[in-house]
Tab-separated table of C-alpha atoms in Angstrom:
chain	number	residue	atom	x	y	z
A	27	MET	CA	0.000	0.000	0.000
A	28	MET	CA	1.286	3.457	-0.943
A	29	SER	CA	2.394	5.637	1.978
A	30	ASN	CA	0.907	9.119	2.403
A	31	ARG	CA	4.280	10.584	1.499
A	32	ALA	CA	4.326	8.625	-1.756
A	33	LYS	CA	0.715	9.679	-2.418
A	34	LEU	CA	1.666	13.322	-1.982
A	35	ARG	CA	4.628	12.933	-4.306
A	36	GLN	CA	2.423	11.345	-6.968
A	37	LEU	CA	-0.217	14.047	-6.485
A	38	MET	CA	2.329	16.799	-7.043
A	39	LEU	CA	3.620	15.058	-10.187
A	40	ASP	CA	0.062	14.703	-11.539
A	41	VAL	CA	-1.241	18.156	-10.639
A	42	PHE	CA	1.760	20.144	-11.796
A	43	LEU	CA	2.767	17.856	-14.694
A	44	LEU	CA	6.240	17.349	-13.221
A	45	ASP	CA	8.740	14.759	-14.328
A	46	GLU	CA	9.992	12.371	-11.647
A	47	HIS	CA	13.404	14.020	-11.532
A	48	GLU	CA	11.883	17.491	-11.044
A	49	PHE	CA	10.236	16.664	-7.726
A	50	ARG	CA	11.738	17.438	-4.319
A	51	PHE	CA	10.032	17.670	-0.940
A	52	ASP	CA	11.553	21.129	-0.514
A	53	LEU	CA	10.216	22.367	-3.858
A	54	ARG	CA	8.811	25.912	-3.704
A	55	ARG	CA	5.815	27.275	-5.574
A	56	SER	CA	8.070	29.817	-7.294
A	57	GLU	CA	10.001	26.930	-8.887
A	58	ILE	CA	6.907	25.388	-10.524
A	59	ASP	CA	5.556	27.306	-13.513
A	60	THR	CA	2.262	25.367	-13.509
A	61	TRP	CA	1.546	26.365	-9.867
A	62	ASP	CA	-0.481	29.418	-10.902
A	63	SER	CA	-4.090	30.254	-10.012
A	64	LEU	CA	-5.282	27.220	-11.972
A	65	GLY	CA	-2.698	25.095	-10.161
A	66	VAL	CA	-3.991	26.346	-6.799
A	67	VAL	CA	-7.477	25.010	-7.578
A	68	SER	CA	-6.094	21.813	-9.060
A	69	LEU	CA	-3.977	21.179	-5.968
A	70	ALA	CA	-6.884	21.851	-3.586
A	71	VAL	CA	-9.111	19.442	-5.525
A	72	GLY	CA	-6.301	16.876	-5.655
A	73	ILE	CA	-5.632	17.090	-1.890
A	74	HIS	CA	-9.349	16.559	-1.280
A	75	GLN	CA	-9.518	13.571	-3.603
A	76	THR	CA	-6.325	12.002	-2.235
A	77	PHE	CA	-6.456	12.773	1.481
A	78	GLY	CA	-10.131	13.578	2.105
A	79	TYR	CA	-9.471	17.077	3.403
A	80	HIS	CA	-10.490	20.104	1.341
A	81	PRO	CA	-8.252	23.114	2.038
A	82	THR	CA	-10.111	26.353	2.617
A	83	PRO	CA	-9.636	28.958	-0.130
A	84	GLU	CA	-7.279	30.864	2.170
A	85	GLU	CA	-5.231	27.743	2.940
A	86	ALA	CA	-5.018	26.790	-0.729
A	87	THR	CA	-3.835	30.215	-1.852
A	88	GLY	CA	-1.377	30.439	1.065
A	89	LEU	CA	0.560	27.280	0.187
A	90	ALA	CA	4.058	28.313	-0.901
A	91	GLY	CA	5.704	24.944	-1.359
A	92	VAL	CA	5.534	21.205	-0.755
A	93	ALA	CA	6.584	21.744	2.868
A	94	ASP	CA	3.474	23.868	3.407
A	95	VAL	CA	1.291	21.104	1.974
A	96	ILE	CA	2.864	18.636	4.393
A	97	ALA	CA	2.356	21.016	7.326
A	98	LEU	CA	-1.281	21.580	6.311
A	99	LEU	CA	-2.022	17.862	6.109
A	100	GLU	CA	-0.180	17.023	9.325
A	101	GLY	CA	-2.170	19.767	11.013
A	102	ARG	CA	-5.277	17.823	10.001
A	103	GLY	CA	-3.906	14.633	11.553
A	104	ILE	CA	-2.631	13.080	8.327
A	105	ASP	CA	0.748	11.428	8.899
A	106	LEU	CA	3.310	12.207	6.223
A	107	ALA	CA	6.396	11.122	8.106
A	108	GLY	CA	7.050	7.828	6.330
E	28	MET	CA	-7.905	51.596	-15.753
E	29	THR	CA	-10.421	50.509	-14.945
E	30	ALA	CA	-12.464	52.277	-12.310
E	31	LEU	CA	-15.552	51.036	-14.133
E	32	LEU	CA	-15.151	47.821	-12.134
E	33	ASP	CA	-15.511	49.715	-8.855
E	34	ALA	CA	-19.314	49.843	-9.137
E	35	PRO	CA	-21.705	46.875	-9.474
E	36	PRO	CA	-22.007	45.547	-13.039
E	37	TYR	CA	-25.469	46.911	-13.764
E	38	ALA	CA	-25.140	50.214	-11.898
E	39	PRO	CA	-25.529	53.436	-13.909
E	40	ARG	CA	-23.032	53.565	-16.739
E	41	ASP	CA	-20.312	56.088	-17.477
E	42	ASP	CA	-20.318	55.728	-21.251
E	43	ALA	CA	-17.889	58.621	-21.806
E	44	ARG	CA	-15.335	56.928	-19.571
E	45	PHE	CA	-15.990	53.582	-21.253
E	46	LEU	CA	-15.319	55.073	-24.694
E	47	ALA	CA	-12.156	56.809	-23.483
E	48	GLU	CA	-10.826	53.586	-21.939
E	49	ALA	CA	-11.765	51.486	-24.971
E	50	SER	CA	-10.075	53.985	-27.305
E	51	ALA	CA	-6.915	54.052	-25.165
E	52	LEU	CA	-6.873	50.255	-25.058
E	53	THR	CA	-7.217	50.122	-28.846
E	54	ARG	CA	-4.258	52.489	-29.232
E	55	ALA	CA	-2.180	50.348	-26.852
E	56	HIS	CA	-2.910	47.233	-28.908
E	57	LEU	CA	-2.072	49.063	-32.125
E	58	ALA	CA	1.241	50.196	-30.651
E	59	ASP	CA	2.304	46.829	-29.274
E	60	CYS	CA	0.634	44.167	-31.444
E	61	ALA	CA	1.975	44.172	-35.001
E	62	ASP	CA	-0.650	41.706	-36.271
E	63	TYR	CA	-3.421	44.006	-35.053
E	64	ALA	CA	-1.766	47.137	-36.451
E	65	ARG	CA	-1.599	45.481	-39.879
E	66	ILE	CA	-5.389	45.036	-39.828
E	67	TRP	CA	-6.269	48.517	-38.541
E	68	PRO	CA	-3.324	50.748	-39.562
E	69	ASP	CA	-5.239	54.016	-39.734
E	70	PHE	CA	-7.203	54.136	-36.480
E	71	MET	CA	-6.739	57.400	-34.586
E	72	ASP	CA	-9.725	57.844	-32.307
E	73	ALA	CA	-13.394	56.905	-31.941
E	74	ALA	CA	-16.228	59.360	-31.482
E	75	THR	CA	-18.637	56.544	-30.590
E	76	VAL	CA	-18.283	52.889	-29.576
E	77	GLU	CA	-19.547	51.961	-33.044
E	78	ASP	CA	-16.389	53.574	-34.472
E	79	LEU	CA	-14.023	51.335	-32.509
E	80	PRO	CA	-12.113	48.794	-34.628
E	81	TRP	CA	-13.142	45.174	-34.231
E	82	LEU	CA	-11.752	41.770	-35.087
E	83	HIS	CA	-13.888	38.946	-36.391
E	84	VAL	CA	-13.840	35.975	-33.972
E	85	GLY	CA	-12.663	33.692	-36.788
E	86	LEU	CA	-9.308	35.497	-36.842
E	87	PHE	CA	-8.461	34.101	-33.408
E	88	LYS	CA	-8.319	30.656	-35.012
E	89	GLN	CA	-5.823	31.867	-37.608
E	90	ILE	CA	-3.641	34.396	-35.794
E	91	HIS	CA	-2.210	34.111	-32.305
E	92	PHE	CA	-2.486	37.779	-31.378
E	93	ARG	CA	-0.265	38.964	-28.556
E	94	THR	CA	0.176	42.520	-27.307
E	95	ALA	CA	3.630	42.998	-25.825
E	96	SER	CA	3.002	46.148	-23.778
E	97	PRO	CA	5.592	46.986	-21.109
E	98	GLY	CA	4.723	45.478	-17.733
E	99	LEU	CA	2.487	42.725	-19.118
E	100	THR	CA	3.364	39.101	-18.408
E	101	HIS	CA	1.650	36.580	-20.620
E	102	GLN	CA	0.538	33.374	-18.968
E	103	ARG	CA	-1.585	30.583	-20.376
E	104	VAL	CA	-3.431	30.481	-23.670
E	105	LEU	CA	-7.200	30.188	-23.379
E	106	ARG	CA	-8.591	27.761	-25.948
E	107	SER	CA	-12.160	27.350	-27.090
E	108	SER	CA	-13.476	23.827	-27.379
E	109	ALA	CA	-13.231	22.016	-30.695
E	110	THR	CA	-15.185	23.280	-33.676
E	111	THR	CA	-16.456	21.469	-36.737
E	112	SER	CA	-13.187	22.258	-38.552
E	113	GLY	CA	-11.133	20.966	-35.636
E	114	THR	CA	-9.553	24.351	-34.991
E	115	SER	CA	-10.019	26.341	-31.818
E	116	SER	CA	-9.742	29.991	-30.950
E	117	GLN	CA	-6.674	30.927	-28.930
E	118	VAL	CA	-6.517	33.946	-26.678
E	119	ALA	CA	-3.275	34.931	-24.954
E	120	LEU	CA	-3.977	35.602	-21.280
E	121	ASP	CA	-1.842	37.973	-19.218
E	122	ASP	CA	-1.565	38.767	-15.534
E	123	LYS	CA	-3.179	42.209	-15.674
E	124	SER	CA	-6.174	41.135	-17.751
E	125	SER	CA	-6.635	37.957	-15.718
E	126	ALA	CA	-6.997	39.990	-12.529
E	127	LEU	CA	-9.553	42.320	-14.157
E	128	GLN	CA	-11.417	39.424	-15.755
E	129	ALA	CA	-11.632	37.567	-12.455
E	130	ARG	CA	-13.140	40.668	-10.809
E	131	SER	CA	-15.554	41.038	-13.711
E	132	SER	CA	-16.863	37.481	-13.807
E	133	LEU	CA	-17.128	37.358	-10.019
E	134	ALA	CA	-19.149	40.593	-9.900
E	135	ILE	CA	-21.488	39.423	-12.660
E	136	LEU	CA	-22.038	35.958	-11.216
E	137	GLN	CA	-22.481	37.325	-7.680
E	138	ASP	CA	-25.266	39.516	-8.994
E	139	PHE	CA	-27.102	36.375	-10.064
E	140	VAL	CA	-26.236	33.786	-7.408
E	141	GLY	CA	-25.293	35.875	-4.369
E	142	ALA	CA	-21.976	36.300	-2.579
E	143	GLU	CA	-22.108	33.482	-0.024
E	144	ARG	CA	-19.505	30.734	-0.267
E	145	ARG	CA	-20.972	27.268	-0.726
E	146	PRO	CA	-19.894	23.887	-2.137
E	147	LEU	CA	-19.276	23.983	-5.885
E	148	ILE	CA	-19.872	20.801	-7.837
E	149	VAL	CA	-18.312	20.828	-11.303
E	150	LEU	CA	-19.571	18.275	-13.792
E	151	ASP	CA	-16.185	17.640	-15.312
E	152	ASP	CA	-13.036	15.623	-14.629
E	153	ALA	CA	-10.411	17.243	-12.390
E	154	GLY	CA	-7.874	16.184	-15.000
E	155	ALA	CA	-9.134	19.066	-17.129
E	156	LEU	CA	-7.321	21.371	-14.694
E	157	ARG	CA	-3.975	19.770	-15.461
E	158	GLN	CA	-2.670	21.385	-18.624
E	159	ARG	CA	0.600	23.075	-19.273
E	160	GLY	CA	0.503	26.526	-20.830
E	161	GLN	CA	-3.163	26.543	-21.723
E	162	ILE	CA	-6.621	26.439	-20.235
E	163	ALA	CA	-9.794	25.094	-21.829
E	164	ALA	CA	-12.845	27.339	-22.080
E	165	ARG	CA	-15.006	25.004	-20.026
E	166	VAL	CA	-12.431	24.987	-17.233
E	167	ALA	CA	-12.221	28.767	-17.294
E	168	ALA	CA	-16.009	28.921	-16.978
E	169	ALA	CA	-15.969	26.592	-13.974
E	170	LEU	CA	-13.106	28.508	-12.380
E	171	SER	CA	-15.077	31.751	-12.577
E	172	LEU	CA	-17.308	30.253	-9.860
E	173	VAL	CA	-14.469	29.092	-7.601
E	174	PRO	CA	-14.297	32.414	-5.666
E	175	LEU	CA	-17.887	31.679	-4.596
E	176	ALA	CA	-17.007	28.155	-3.474
E	177	SER	CA	-16.226	26.864	0.014
E	178	THR	CA	-15.136	23.551	-1.525
E	179	THR	CA	-14.769	22.453	-5.150
E	180	THR	CA	-15.665	18.936	-6.243
E	181	PHE	CA	-15.082	17.646	-9.762
E	182	ALA	CA	-17.704	14.941	-10.079
E	183	LEU	CA	-16.843	13.171	-13.325
E	184	ASP	CA	-14.024	10.760	-14.108
E	185	ALA	CA	-12.601	10.669	-17.629
E	186	THR	CA	-11.415	7.095	-17.101
E	187	ARG	CA	-14.979	5.971	-16.318
E	188	PRO	CA	-17.132	7.812	-18.872
E	189	ASP	CA	-20.523	6.755	-17.482
E	190	HIS	CA	-19.632	7.209	-13.832
E	191	THR	CA	-20.719	10.167	-11.716
E	192	GLN	CA	-19.083	10.429	-8.299
E	193	TRP	CA	-22.326	10.651	-6.350
E	194	SER	CA	-20.620	9.822	-3.050
E	195	ALA	CA	-18.345	12.852	-3.469
E	196	ILE	CA	-21.399	14.967	-4.324
E	197	ALA	CA	-23.204	13.713	-1.215
E	198	ALA	CA	-20.161	14.545	0.907
E	199	ALA	CA	-20.022	18.043	-0.565
E	200	LEU	CA	-23.729	18.651	0.072
E	201	SER	CA	-23.811	17.405	3.652
E	202	GLY	CA	-23.400	20.227	6.129
E	203	ALA	CA	-24.220	22.949	3.586
E	204	ALA	CA	-27.473	24.866	3.250
E	205	SER	CA	-26.911	25.730	-0.385
E	206	PHE	CA	-24.769	24.648	-3.306
E	207	LEU	CA	-23.587	25.541	-6.784
E	208	VAL	CA	-23.419	23.223	-9.759
E	209	TYR	CA	-21.604	24.102	-12.985
E	210	GLY	CA	-21.611	22.082	-16.160
E	211	PHE	CA	-21.949	22.314	-19.892
E	212	THR	CA	-25.664	22.401	-20.711
E	213	TRP	CA	-25.643	18.960	-22.296
E	214	VAL	CA	-23.643	17.416	-19.454
E	215	LEU	CA	-25.962	18.947	-16.842
E	216	TRP	CA	-28.941	17.375	-18.579
E	217	GLN	CA	-27.345	14.008	-19.206
E	218	ARG	CA	-25.475	13.484	-15.960
E	219	TRP	CA	-27.582	15.371	-13.403
E	220	ALA	CA	-31.145	15.814	-14.661
E	221	ARG	CA	-31.193	12.389	-16.351
E	222	GLY	CA	-28.485	10.781	-14.227
E	223	ALA	CA	-29.032	7.788	-11.964
E	224	MET	CA	-29.059	9.904	-8.824
E	225	PRO	CA	-28.975	7.824	-5.625
E	226	ASP	CA	-31.671	8.276	-2.983
E	227	ASP	CA	-29.273	9.750	-0.420
E	228	VAL	CA	-28.320	12.575	-2.804
E	229	ARG	CA	-31.997	13.209	-3.631
E	230	ALA	CA	-32.746	13.426	0.082
E	231	LEU	CA	-29.932	15.940	0.637
E	232	LEU	CA	-31.088	18.087	-2.298
E	233	ARG	CA	-34.658	18.386	-1.021
E	234	THR	CA	-33.552	20.633	1.822
E	235	ARG	CA	-30.876	22.607	0.001
E	236	ARG	CA	-31.046	25.643	-2.224
E	237	GLY	CA	-29.049	25.298	-5.400
E	238	HIS	CA	-27.887	27.395	-8.296
E	239	PHE	CA	-27.328	25.420	-11.473
E	240	VAL	CA	-25.065	27.405	-13.782
E	241	HIS	CA	-24.590	26.137	-17.300
E	242	SER	CA	-23.101	27.252	-20.580
E	243	GLY	CA	-21.938	25.730	-23.802
E	244	GLY	CA	-24.846	25.393	-26.135
E	245	TRP	CA	-28.174	23.774	-26.816
E	246	LYS	CA	-27.322	21.900	-30.001
E	247	LYS	CA	-27.384	18.423	-28.473
E	248	LEU	CA	-30.468	19.157	-26.394
E	249	GLU	CA	-32.309	20.518	-29.411
E	250	ALA	CA	-31.503	17.281	-31.200
E	251	GLU	CA	-33.306	15.484	-28.392
E	252	ALA	CA	-36.138	18.059	-28.441
E	253	VAL	CA	-35.325	19.211	-24.893
E	254	ALA	CA	-36.500	22.802	-24.435
E	255	PRO	CA	-34.870	25.135	-21.889
E	256	GLU	CA	-37.946	24.977	-19.660
E	257	VAL	CA	-37.760	21.166	-19.619
E	258	LEU	CA	-34.137	21.325	-18.437
E	259	GLU	CA	-35.034	23.948	-15.855
E	260	HIS	CA	-37.969	21.932	-14.528
E	261	ALA	CA	-35.877	18.772	-14.320
E	262	LEU	CA	-33.134	20.554	-12.358
E	263	LEU	CA	-35.425	22.420	-9.978
E	264	ASP	CA	-37.696	19.466	-9.255
E	265	GLY	CA	-36.603	18.109	-5.905
E	266	VAL	CA	-34.464	20.977	-4.622
E	267	ALA	CA	-35.410	23.587	-2.012
E	268	SER	CA	-37.343	26.713	-2.967
E	269	GLY	CA	-35.232	29.662	-4.003
E	270	SER	CA	-33.157	27.458	-6.305
E	271	GLN	CA	-32.334	28.782	-9.761
E	272	VAL	CA	-31.046	27.708	-13.136
E	273	ILE	CA	-28.728	30.209	-14.811
E	274	ASP	CA	-27.843	29.898	-18.474
E	275	PHE	CA	-24.845	31.996	-19.318
E	276	TYR	CA	-23.436	32.963	-22.670
E	277	GLY	CA	-19.786	33.769	-23.106
E	278	LEU	CA	-16.971	33.647	-25.616
E	279	VAL	CA	-13.306	32.917	-25.074
E	280	GLU	CA	-12.744	36.096	-27.097
E	281	GLN	CA	-14.551	38.042	-24.343
E	282	ASN	CA	-13.034	36.232	-21.394
E	283	GLY	CA	-14.275	37.539	-18.061
E	284	VAL	CA	-17.441	39.081	-19.453
E	285	VAL	CA	-20.309	36.610	-19.210
E	286	PHE	CA	-23.946	37.196	-20.004
E	287	PRO	CA	-26.305	35.211	-17.768
E	288	ARG	CA	-29.936	35.194	-18.879
E	289	CYS	CA	-32.106	37.107	-16.419
E	290	ALA	CA	-35.592	36.142	-15.245
E	291	ALA	CA	-37.044	38.250	-18.052
E	292	GLY	CA	-35.048	36.321	-20.653
E	293	ALA	CA	-32.561	39.089	-21.445
E	294	ARG	CA	-28.773	39.181	-21.240
E	295	HIS	CA	-27.398	42.321	-19.613
E	296	VAL	CA	-24.138	44.043	-20.500
E	297	PRO	CA	-22.001	45.156	-17.526
E	298	ARG	CA	-20.776	48.746	-17.313
E	299	TRP	CA	-17.250	47.719	-18.338
E	300	ALA	CA	-18.506	46.257	-21.622
E	301	GLN	CA	-20.712	47.294	-24.508
E	302	ILE	CA	-22.664	45.653	-27.295
E	303	VAL	CA	-23.144	46.753	-30.882
E	304	VAL	CA	-25.515	44.917	-33.231
E	305	ARG	CA	-24.381	45.101	-36.864
E	306	ASP	CA	-26.079	44.492	-40.168
E	307	PRO	CA	-24.528	41.248	-41.555
E	308	TRP	CA	-24.124	42.766	-45.051
E	309	SER	CA	-23.154	46.398	-44.475
E	310	PHE	CA	-21.813	46.083	-40.890
E	311	ALA	CA	-23.748	49.257	-40.069
E	312	ALA	CA	-24.784	49.533	-36.400
E	313	LEU	CA	-28.447	48.662	-35.895
E	314	PRO	CA	-30.908	50.137	-33.391
E	315	PRO	CA	-32.710	48.107	-30.697
E	316	GLY	CA	-35.256	45.675	-32.075
E	317	GLN	CA	-33.363	44.909	-35.267
E	318	PRO	CA	-31.521	41.572	-35.424
E	319	GLY	CA	-27.927	41.399	-36.570
E	320	LEU	CA	-24.424	40.217	-35.736
E	321	LEU	CA	-23.327	40.760	-32.149
E	322	GLN	CA	-20.175	42.748	-31.476
E	323	PHE	CA	-18.852	42.900	-27.929
E	324	ILE	CA	-16.410	45.414	-26.520
E	325	ASN	CA	-14.760	45.414	-23.091
E	326	VAL	CA	-11.984	47.325	-21.383
E	327	LEU	CA	-10.364	44.357	-19.641
E	328	ALA	CA	-8.318	42.725	-22.416
E	329	HIS	CA	-4.702	43.926	-22.426
E	330	GLY	CA	-2.656	40.888	-23.489
E	331	ALA	CA	-4.174	40.620	-26.965
E	332	PRO	CA	-6.719	42.668	-28.946
E	333	TYR	CA	-9.812	40.685	-27.992
E	334	HIS	CA	-11.326	43.796	-26.454
E	335	SER	CA	-13.599	44.334	-29.481
E	336	VAL	CA	-14.814	41.324	-31.443
E	337	LEU	CA	-17.486	40.715	-34.007
E	338	THR	CA	-19.117	37.341	-33.448
E	339	GLU	CA	-21.046	35.021	-35.730
E	340	ASP	CA	-23.916	35.047	-33.259
E	341	LEU	CA	-27.185	36.747	-34.062
E	342	GLY	CA	-29.133	38.815	-31.593
E	343	GLN	CA	-30.920	42.047	-31.028
E	344	ARG	CA	-30.788	44.811	-28.482
E	345	ILE	CA	-33.867	45.413	-26.373
E	346	ALA	CA	-35.145	48.932	-25.757
E	347	GLY	CA	-36.526	50.199	-22.445
E	348	ASP	CA	-36.135	48.992	-18.874
E	349	CYS	CA	-35.913	45.339	-17.886
E	350	SER	CA	-38.461	43.926	-15.449
E	351	CYS	CA	-35.601	42.171	-13.604
E	352	GLY	CA	-34.397	45.575	-12.397
E	353	ARG	CA	-30.898	45.444	-13.892
E	354	GLY	CA	-29.794	48.521	-15.790
E	355	GLY	CA	-27.677	49.039	-18.889
E	356	PRO	CA	-27.977	47.687	-22.406
E	357	ARG	CA	-29.368	44.202	-22.883
E	358	PHE	CA	-29.955	41.774	-25.702
E	359	THR	CA	-31.481	38.485	-26.706
E	360	LEU	CA	-29.567	35.776	-28.457
E	361	LEU	CA	-31.259	34.520	-31.611
E	362	GLY	CA	-28.844	31.883	-32.912
E	363	ARG	CA	-25.913	31.620	-35.243
E	364	VAL	CA	-25.327	32.928	-38.712
E	365	PRO	CA	-26.392	30.205	-41.188
E	366	ARG	CA	-23.376	28.172	-42.374
E	367	ALA	CA	-21.194	29.623	-39.623
E	368	GLU	CA	-18.803	27.079	-38.203
E	369	LEU	CA	-20.278	25.317	-35.209
E	370	ARG	CA	-18.489	26.263	-32.018
E	371	GLY	CA	-18.153	24.204	-28.943
E	372	CYS	CA	-18.463	26.980	-26.429
E	373	ALA	CA	-20.941	29.577	-27.623
E	374	ASN	CA	-24.183	29.112	-25.830
E	375	VAL	CA	-26.467	29.060	-28.850
């Protein structure tokens, strides 16, 4: 079974059309050209579909990198450690 | 530019300001878009909106206009859905216009559905959001409602063409007093009004007020002899009172300016846009009551000269005040020019 960390990695690849080698867990929004206003909605919908939590509009627009996504999900009790 | 957005869309107009802004925008496009300047090399100024240069919508399939004004950053390309020839219109979006267009569509839609945030159910696949460098017209239409959404649920799955994610819809509806649904007209009919809706979703809908917003054309429904009132009745049957069906007309070449049909059957033009109806043979401007080609003008489009376009859609302006209470010019849509190429996104 896929770990939550692996699910998040796959979600980021799918949502932002990244190649495997482009992904890092410290990737920032400013480094991803597809993380624009459309990407914000796509990521919020993807987080909901994958982890069952729908970020509020303020949370979704405030995410500035993968680390923020992890912090958001862990704040909702979703374990992304392993 | 543009203080016209600072008042509600159907508040009293400042037509002198509109003309000044539209003329200045035209000059900016002429200065910084060589393709546009080649088409209208002699424009100096306009005494009326009818004098403003226009581009025929068909040109956006042939030429990828781009205005390279200082300070503008171009982003994605907005594409219309497929047409009978397989070509689509392409409009270059930019950061400045996108911000204005988002304000515009939000103000217009708020006027029809209210400002409260509520769950938004989009009858499309979330995969439609995942495109590099471009955005499809139907996605742009759905996204115009996102600022009114507390949550956004894409309820279809491209890998399972006949499957509607009713459990996700039920989850979105639970805990909310009202909801929004957006879909292409045909999809709304096929997947919601005629869909195999489970009993638990029907039960949730009975106590919730909904706004069903649709766009994208009646061609397929006409083929099945489904009239607008049949669609409306099917959608409103079984939802709480106060629910509404809103049919909106829009073009990728007028991104951000949408024309929902009001309760009186008219489509109102916001104060940051204008309509001209032209004779199809002479292109002379026609008075209210006379049908002709619809030309739309707005002051929001900076990244390419789609601020003034002549469509292949037929309509007529309506004189006098509207019983719905909205001010400004308004029109009815009559159909498409015979033998015009069928479009995927125009709501006719």
